[in-house]
Amino acid sequence: MENSEQTFLGVLIGGVHTYFPKEIIRGISKEADRENVNVYYFLGMQTSAFLKHVLGEHSNASYDYQFDTIYDYSKISGLDGMLINYGTIGPYLKKDDAQAFAERFHELPCVFLTEKVDMANCYSIISDNYNGMYSVVEHLITEHGCRRILFVKGPIGNTDAIERFEGYRDAMKKHGLEVRPEMIAQGDFSEFIDCEVKELLDRNPDAEAIAFANDEMAYSGCRVCIQRGLKVGEEIRITGFDNNELSRRIDPPLTTLFQDGRGMGELAVQNMMRILKGEEVSFCRYPTRLILRESCGCGREKTEQIQDEKSLEEELERLQEEVTEKQLQFVEFQRKSWLLPMLMKELNEDVSDECEFCRRILNTLTGMGVSSSYLFLLDHPVVYDGEKEWACPDNLHMASFCRNGSCYAYPLEKLRW
């Protein structure tokens, strides 16, 4: 690749309502700005528990797989390389495993995050999940004398989740502790698993500790235990994995494993730029670090301390970003609260004018802060049942677009085919 050429990277990622994918995106965006790289994000499905929390008990997941067709559009986007966070994609693909998924995209160089793929033109970055989880479970056993330690898994088929469970299982085995099926619950990396945690505790009234495969599920665990009158850190010990922004601020603060999603995102861009320059890139197992806090029973004298100027600067930067994000979320909520009713009113008024109907849709996105947007129509409806091989359509017809605050629409009769 010539140095004078502009580089375009695609990011395939799902579950962006959770902490770790958001941290990866922050890292990718930061490093892309440094490298003057253009990034396109192809956002897949959220977890079913998250959608049920937002949309209610009647949320229907039958057609969630259709959202995953967005990934195939990356193949016609003129990209130079792909950054694929497979850990947030794999659980929602009906038929692909990581290797088969990579087959669809490896004409371009691909950097896989949270998944190891052995294929030409594919490179991987993954957290040290096994040793991280092993260390926190061993801490519960050796430092706190726990014997009856339960475990809540992440999504089925997710490599991070599998490796963390293996770390738990092997730490228990090393110390001669039995792991029975009733001691395990299936989670999905979201905090909306209260029912699963309640059932797990009902099956194990003598539980001494629960190790969760990530922090957000651990929040659910803390919530359920508190509702049952159990003192977290004393009567039951709870640990997580991620060290997200709330872990040190909940009561009691959460013992967890720090995995640097932001650093992994930055490294993914750095590795891709090396690949595009023809340099060698090797598989990376990204280190994790045990963070001891009070939810496991450690006293304040053992909990995490800010020890140097660099740590203080990093913490201040995270706090500033957190405050900014909360402010933006509030502004977004305000916009949505009045824009959506207004949009429905305006669309009803324009239902007889197809051209204005299309223009109005994108004009609303402009009002929500989207600087440029495009609306494309297919030649004809495409039926996708999730079982047959998905084929990207041959043609897409631009019906309307917005740029620099101005929106335009083409008369639909000119798009007839």
Coordinates of C-alpha atoms in Angstrom, one line a residue:
M1 CA 0.0 0.0 0.0
E2 CA 1.4 3.4 -0.9
N3 CA 1.8 5.9 1.9
S4 CA -0.1 8.5 0.0
E5 CA -3.3 6.4 -0.2
Q6 CA -6.1 6.9 2.2
T7 CA -6.8 3.7 4.3
F8 CA -10.3 2.4 4.9
L9 CA -10.9 -0.2 7.6
G10 CA -14.2 -2.0 8.4
V11 CA -15.1 -3.0 12.0
L12 CA -17.6 -5.9 12.5
I13 CA -18.9 -5.9 16.0
G14 CA -22.0 -6.6 18.0
G15 CA -23.3 -6.1 21.5
V16 CA -22.2 -2.5 21.7
H17 CA -24.5 -1.9 24.7
T18 CA -22.0 -3.7 26.9
Y19 CA -18.8 -2.3 28.3
F20 CA -16.0 -4.4 26.6
P21 CA -17.1 -3.8 22.9
K22 CA -17.5 -0.1 23.7
E23 CA -13.9 -0.1 25.0
I24 CA -12.7 -1.8 21.9
I25 CA -14.4 0.8 19.7
R26 CA -12.8 3.6 21.8
G27 CA -9.4 2.1 21.2
I28 CA -10.0 1.6 17.5
S29 CA -11.3 5.2 17.1
K30 CA -8.3 6.7 19.0
E31 CA -5.7 4.8 17.1
A32 CA -7.5 5.4 13.8
D33 CA -7.4 9.1 14.5
R34 CA -3.6 8.9 15.1
E35 CA -3.1 7.0 11.9
N36 CA -5.5 9.2 9.9
V37 CA -7.5 6.1 8.9
N38 CA -11.2 6.1 7.9
V39 CA -13.2 3.5 9.8
Y40 CA -16.6 2.1 8.9
Y41 CA -18.6 0.3 11.7
F42 CA -20.9 -2.6 10.9
L43 CA -23.0 -3.1 14.0
G44 CA -24.7 -6.4 14.6
M45 CA -27.3 -7.7 17.0
Q46 CA -27.6 -6.9 20.7
T47 CA -28.1 -9.6 23.2
S48 CA -31.6 -11.0 23.5
A49 CA -31.7 -10.2 27.3
F50 CA -30.8 -6.6 26.5
L51 CA -33.6 -6.3 23.9
K52 CA -36.1 -8.0 26.3
H53 CA -35.1 -5.4 29.0
V54 CA -35.7 -2.5 26.5
L55 CA -38.7 -3.9 24.6
G56 CA -40.4 -6.0 27.3
E57 CA -41.3 -9.6 27.6
H58 CA -43.0 -9.7 24.2
S59 CA -39.6 -9.0 22.4
N60 CA -39.3 -11.6 19.6
A61 CA -35.9 -12.9 18.8
S62 CA -37.0 -15.1 15.8
Y63 CA -35.6 -12.7 13.2
D64 CA -32.5 -11.4 15.0
Y65 CA -30.3 -13.3 12.6
Q66 CA -31.4 -11.0 9.8
F67 CA -29.4 -8.2 11.4
D68 CA -26.2 -10.1 10.8
T69 CA -26.6 -9.7 7.0
I70 CA -25.1 -6.2 7.7
Y71 CA -21.6 -7.9 7.8
D72 CA -21.8 -8.9 4.2
Y73 CA -22.2 -5.3 3.1
S74 CA -18.7 -4.7 4.2
K75 CA -17.5 -6.7 1.2
I76 CA -18.8 -4.0 -1.2
S77 CA -17.5 -1.0 0.8
G78 CA -14.1 -0.6 -0.7
L79 CA -12.2 -1.6 2.4
D80 CA -8.5 -2.2 2.8
G81 CA -8.8 -4.4 5.9
M82 CA -11.2 -5.8 8.5
L83 CA -11.2 -5.7 12.3
I84 CA -13.6 -8.4 13.5
N85 CA -14.7 -8.7 17.1
Y86 CA -15.9 -12.2 16.7
G87 CA -16.7 -12.7 20.3
T88 CA -19.7 -10.4 20.0
I89 CA -20.8 -11.8 16.6
G90 CA -20.4 -15.5 16.9
P91 CA -23.2 -16.2 19.4
Y92 CA -25.8 -14.6 17.0
L93 CA -24.7 -16.4 13.8
K94 CA -26.9 -19.5 13.2
K95 CA -24.5 -21.6 11.1
D96 CA -21.0 -20.1 11.0
D97 CA -18.2 -20.9 13.3
A98 CA -15.2 -18.6 13.4
Q99 CA -13.3 -20.5 10.7
A100 CA -16.2 -20.5 8.3
F101 CA -16.9 -16.9 9.1
A102 CA -13.3 -16.0 8.2
E103 CA -13.7 -17.8 4.9
R104 CA -16.2 -15.2 3.9
F105 CA -13.9 -12.2 4.4
H106 CA -10.3 -13.3 4.2
E107 CA -9.8 -12.0 0.7
L108 CA -8.9 -8.9 2.7
P109 CA -6.5 -9.0 5.7
C110 CA -8.5 -9.5 8.9
V111 CA -7.5 -8.9 12.5
F112 CA -9.8 -11.0 14.8
L113 CA -10.4 -9.8 18.3
T114 CA -11.4 -12.3 21.0
E115 CA -11.0 -15.3 18.7
K116 CA -8.1 -17.3 17.3
V117 CA -8.4 -18.1 13.6
D118 CA -5.8 -20.2 11.8
M119 CA -6.1 -19.1 8.2
A120 CA -4.0 -17.2 5.7
N121 CA -4.5 -13.4 5.8
C122 CA -6.1 -13.7 9.3
Y123 CA -4.5 -12.5 12.6
S124 CA -5.7 -12.7 16.1
I125 CA -5.7 -10.8 19.4
I126 CA -7.3 -12.5 22.5
S127 CA -7.3 -11.9 26.2
D128 CA -5.5 -14.3 28.6
N129 CA -8.9 -15.5 29.8
Y130 CA -7.8 -18.8 31.2
N131 CA -5.0 -17.6 33.5
G132 CA -7.1 -14.6 34.5
M133 CA -10.1 -16.6 35.7
Y134 CA -7.8 -19.3 37.2
S135 CA -6.1 -16.7 39.3
V136 CA -9.3 -15.2 40.8
V137 CA -10.9 -18.6 41.6
E138 CA -7.6 -19.7 43.2
H139 CA -7.7 -16.5 45.2
L140 CA -11.2 -17.3 46.5
I141 CA -9.9 -20.8 47.5
T142 CA -6.5 -20.0 49.1
E143 CA -7.2 -16.6 50.6
H144 CA -10.8 -16.9 51.6
G145 CA -11.2 -20.6 52.2
C146 CA -14.1 -21.0 49.7
R147 CA -15.0 -24.5 48.7
R148 CA -18.5 -24.1 47.2
I149 CA -17.8 -21.7 44.3
L150 CA -20.5 -21.4 41.6
F151 CA -19.9 -20.1 38.1
V152 CA -22.0 -18.1 35.6
K153 CA -20.9 -18.7 32.0
G154 CA -20.9 -16.3 29.1
P155 CA -22.6 -16.9 25.7
I156 CA -22.5 -20.4 24.3
G157 CA -19.8 -20.8 21.7
N158 CA -18.0 -17.6 22.7
T159 CA -14.2 -18.2 23.0
D160 CA -13.7 -15.8 25.9
A161 CA -16.5 -17.5 27.8
I162 CA -15.2 -21.0 27.1
E163 CA -11.7 -20.2 28.2
R164 CA -12.9 -18.5 31.4
F165 CA -15.0 -21.5 32.3
E166 CA -12.0 -23.8 31.7
G167 CA -9.9 -21.6 34.1
Y168 CA -12.6 -21.9 36.8
R169 CA -12.9 -25.7 36.3
D170 CA -9.2 -26.3 36.4
A171 CA -8.6 -24.2 39.5
M172 CA -11.3 -26.1 41.3
K173 CA -9.8 -29.4 40.1
K174 CA -6.3 -28.5 41.3
H175 CA -7.6 -27.9 44.8
G176 CA -9.7 -31.1 44.8
L177 CA -13.0 -29.3 44.6
E178 CA -16.0 -30.8 42.8
V179 CA -17.8 -29.0 40.0
R180 CA -21.3 -30.3 39.4
P181 CA -23.8 -29.2 36.7
E182 CA -26.1 -27.6 39.2
M183 CA -23.3 -25.3 40.2
I184 CA -23.2 -23.7 36.7
A185 CA -25.5 -21.2 35.1
Q186 CA -25.7 -20.0 31.5
G187 CA -25.4 -16.2 31.0
D188 CA -25.0 -13.9 28.0
F189 CA -22.5 -11.2 29.2
S190 CA -25.4 -8.8 29.9
E191 CA -26.6 -7.6 33.4
F192 CA -30.1 -8.8 32.7
I193 CA -29.8 -12.3 34.1
D194 CA -31.5 -12.0 37.4
C195 CA -33.7 -15.0 36.8
E196 CA -30.7 -17.2 36.0
V197 CA -28.9 -16.1 39.2
K198 CA -32.0 -16.7 41.3
E199 CA -32.3 -20.2 40.0
L200 CA -28.6 -20.9 40.6
L201 CA -28.9 -19.8 44.2
D202 CA -32.1 -21.8 44.7
R203 CA -30.1 -24.9 43.5
N204 CA -27.2 -24.1 45.8
P205 CA -28.3 -22.6 49.1
D206 CA -24.9 -23.4 50.6
A207 CA -23.0 -21.3 48.0
E208 CA -19.9 -19.5 49.4
A209 CA -19.0 -17.6 46.2
I210 CA -20.0 -17.0 42.6
A211 CA -17.5 -16.3 39.9
F212 CA -19.0 -14.5 36.9
A213 CA -17.6 -14.6 33.4
N214 CA -17.8 -10.8 33.2
D215 CA -18.6 -7.7 35.3
E216 CA -22.0 -6.9 33.9
M217 CA -23.4 -10.4 34.9
A218 CA -21.7 -9.9 38.3
Y219 CA -23.8 -6.7 38.8
S220 CA -26.9 -8.9 38.4
G221 CA -25.4 -11.3 41.0
C222 CA -24.8 -8.6 43.5
R223 CA -28.3 -7.2 43.0
V224 CA -30.0 -10.6 43.5
C225 CA -27.9 -11.4 46.6
I226 CA -28.7 -8.0 48.2
Q227 CA -32.4 -8.6 47.5
R228 CA -32.1 -11.9 49.4
G229 CA -30.5 -10.2 52.3
L230 CA -27.0 -11.7 51.7
K231 CA -24.0 -9.4 52.5
V232 CA -21.8 -9.5 49.5
G233 CA -18.1 -9.9 50.5
E234 CA -19.1 -11.5 53.8
E235 CA -21.9 -14.1 53.5
I236 CA -21.2 -14.6 49.8
R237 CA -18.3 -13.6 47.7
I238 CA -18.7 -12.3 44.1
T239 CA -16.1 -11.8 41.3
G240 CA -16.3 -10.5 37.7
F241 CA -14.1 -10.1 34.7
D242 CA -13.4 -6.8 32.7
N243 CA -12.9 -4.1 35.3
N244 CA -15.5 -1.8 33.7
E245 CA -16.3 1.7 34.8
L246 CA -18.8 0.8 37.5
S247 CA -16.8 -2.0 39.1
R248 CA -15.0 0.2 41.6
R249 CA -18.1 2.3 42.3
I250 CA -20.7 -0.3 43.2
D251 CA -21.2 -1.2 46.8
P252 CA -19.2 -3.2 47.7
P253 CA -16.6 -2.6 44.9
L254 CA -16.2 -5.6 42.6
T255 CA -13.2 -7.9 42.6
T256 CA -12.5 -8.5 38.9
L257 CA -9.9 -9.1 36.2
F258 CA -8.8 -6.1 34.2
Q259 CA -8.7 -6.7 30.4
D260 CA -7.7 -3.8 28.4
G261 CA -10.3 -3.5 25.6
R262 CA -9.1 -0.1 24.7
G263 CA -5.6 -1.3 24.3
M264 CA -6.7 -4.3 22.3
G265 CA -8.6 -2.0 19.9
E266 CA -5.5 0.3 19.5
L267 CA -3.3 -2.8 18.9
A268 CA -5.8 -4.1 16.3
V269 CA -5.4 -0.9 14.2
Q270 CA -1.6 -0.9 14.7
N271 CA -1.3 -4.5 13.6
M272 CA -3.5 -3.9 10.5
M273 CA -1.3 -0.9 9.5
R274 CA 1.7 -3.2 9.8
I275 CA 0.0 -5.8 7.7
L276 CA -0.9 -3.3 5.0
K277 CA 2.8 -2.3 4.9
G278 CA 3.9 -5.9 4.4
E279 CA 5.3 -6.3 7.9
E280 CA 5.0 -9.5 10.0
V281 CA 2.4 -9.7 12.7
S282 CA 2.0 -12.6 15.2
F283 CA -0.8 -13.9 17.4
C284 CA -1.2 -11.9 20.6
R285 CA -2.5 -13.2 23.9
Y286 CA -3.3 -9.9 25.7
P287 CA -2.5 -10.0 29.5
T288 CA -5.1 -9.6 32.2
R289 CA -4.6 -8.4 35.8
L290 CA -6.3 -9.3 39.0
I291 CA -8.0 -6.4 40.8
L292 CA -8.8 -7.1 44.4
R293 CA -11.7 -5.3 46.0
E294 CA -14.3 -5.8 48.7
S295 CA -16.8 -8.1 46.9
C296 CA -14.6 -11.1 47.4
G297 CA -14.0 -10.3 51.1
C298 CA -10.7 -8.5 50.8
G299 CA -10.3 -5.6 53.2
R300 CA -9.6 -2.0 52.1
E301 CA -5.9 -2.5 52.9
K302 CA -5.7 -5.1 50.0
T303 CA -7.8 -3.3 47.5
E304 CA -6.5 -1.5 44.5
Q305 CA -4.6 1.8 45.1
I306 CA -3.5 4.5 42.7
Q307 CA 0.3 4.2 43.0
D308 CA 1.8 6.5 40.4
E309 CA 1.2 9.5 38.3
K310 CA 0.5 7.5 35.2
S311 CA -2.3 5.6 36.9
L312 CA -3.7 8.8 38.2
E313 CA -3.7 10.3 34.7
E314 CA -5.4 7.2 33.3
E315 CA -8.1 7.3 35.9
L316 CA -8.7 11.0 35.4
E317 CA -9.0 10.4 31.6
R318 CA -11.5 7.6 32.2
L319 CA -13.6 9.8 34.6
Q320 CA -13.7 12.6 32.1
E321 CA -14.8 10.3 29.3
E322 CA -17.4 8.7 31.6
V323 CA -18.9 12.2 32.5
T324 CA -18.9 13.2 28.8
E325 CA -20.6 9.9 27.8
K326 CA -23.3 10.4 30.4
Q327 CA -23.9 13.9 29.2
L328 CA -24.2 12.7 25.6
Q329 CA -26.5 9.9 26.7
F330 CA -28.8 12.5 28.4
V331 CA -28.8 14.7 25.3
E332 CA -29.5 11.7 23.1
F333 CA -32.5 10.7 25.4
Q334 CA -33.9 14.2 25.1
R335 CA -33.6 14.1 21.3
K336 CA -35.3 10.8 21.0
S337 CA -38.0 11.7 23.4
W338 CA -39.3 14.4 21.1
L339 CA -37.9 13.5 17.7
L340 CA -39.6 10.0 17.5
P341 CA -43.2 11.3 18.1
M342 CA -42.5 14.1 15.6
L343 CA -41.1 11.7 13.0
M344 CA -44.2 9.5 13.2
K345 CA -46.4 12.5 12.8
E346 CA -44.5 13.8 9.8
L347 CA -44.2 10.4 8.1
N348 CA -48.0 10.0 8.4
E349 CA -48.4 13.4 6.7
D350 CA -46.0 12.4 3.9
V351 CA -47.2 8.8 3.3
S352 CA -48.6 9.7 -0.1
D353 CA -45.4 11.4 -1.3
E354 CA -42.7 8.6 -1.5
C355 CA -39.9 11.0 -2.4
E356 CA -40.6 13.3 0.6
F357 CA -41.1 10.2 2.8
C358 CA -37.6 9.0 2.1
R359 CA -36.1 12.4 2.6
R360 CA -37.8 13.0 5.9
I361 CA -36.4 9.8 7.3
L362 CA -32.8 10.9 6.8
N363 CA -33.6 14.5 7.8
T364 CA -34.6 13.1 11.2
L365 CA -31.2 11.4 11.6
T366 CA -29.5 14.8 10.9
G367 CA -31.5 16.2 13.7
M368 CA -30.1 13.5 16.0
G369 CA -26.5 14.5 15.2
V370 CA -25.8 12.2 12.3
S371 CA -23.7 14.2 9.8
S372 CA -24.2 12.0 6.8
S373 CA -26.6 9.2 6.0
Y374 CA -27.9 7.3 3.0
L375 CA -31.1 5.3 2.3
F376 CA -30.8 2.5 -0.3
L377 CA -33.6 0.3 -1.7
L378 CA -33.4 -3.2 -3.1
D379 CA -34.6 -4.3 -6.5
H380 CA -37.2 -6.4 -4.8
P381 CA -37.7 -7.9 -1.3
V382 CA -35.2 -10.5 -0.3
V383 CA -36.3 -13.4 1.9
Y384 CA -33.6 -14.7 4.2
D385 CA -34.5 -17.6 6.6
G386 CA -31.1 -17.9 8.3
E387 CA -30.4 -21.4 7.0
K388 CA -29.5 -20.9 3.3
E389 CA -26.3 -19.1 2.3
W390 CA -26.9 -15.4 2.4
A391 CA -26.0 -13.6 -0.9
C392 CA -25.5 -9.9 -1.0
P393 CA -27.9 -8.3 -3.6
D394 CA -26.4 -7.4 -7.0
N395 CA -27.9 -3.9 -6.9
L396 CA -28.7 -1.2 -4.3
H397 CA -30.5 2.0 -5.4
M398 CA -29.9 5.2 -3.6
A399 CA -33.3 6.7 -2.7
S400 CA -32.1 9.6 -0.5
F401 CA -29.0 11.0 1.2
C402 CA -28.0 13.7 3.6
R403 CA -24.6 15.5 3.7
N404 CA -23.5 18.7 5.5
G405 CA -27.0 19.3 6.9
S406 CA -28.8 19.1 3.5
C407 CA -31.1 16.2 2.5
Y408 CA -32.0 15.1 -1.0
A409 CA -34.3 12.4 -2.4
Y410 CA -34.7 10.9 -5.9
P411 CA -38.3 10.5 -7.3
L412 CA -38.9 6.8 -6.8
E413 CA -40.4 6.4 -10.3
K414 CA -36.8 7.0 -11.6
L415 CA -35.7 4.0 -9.5
R416 CA -38.3 1.6 -10.9
W417 CA -36.7 -1.6 -12.2

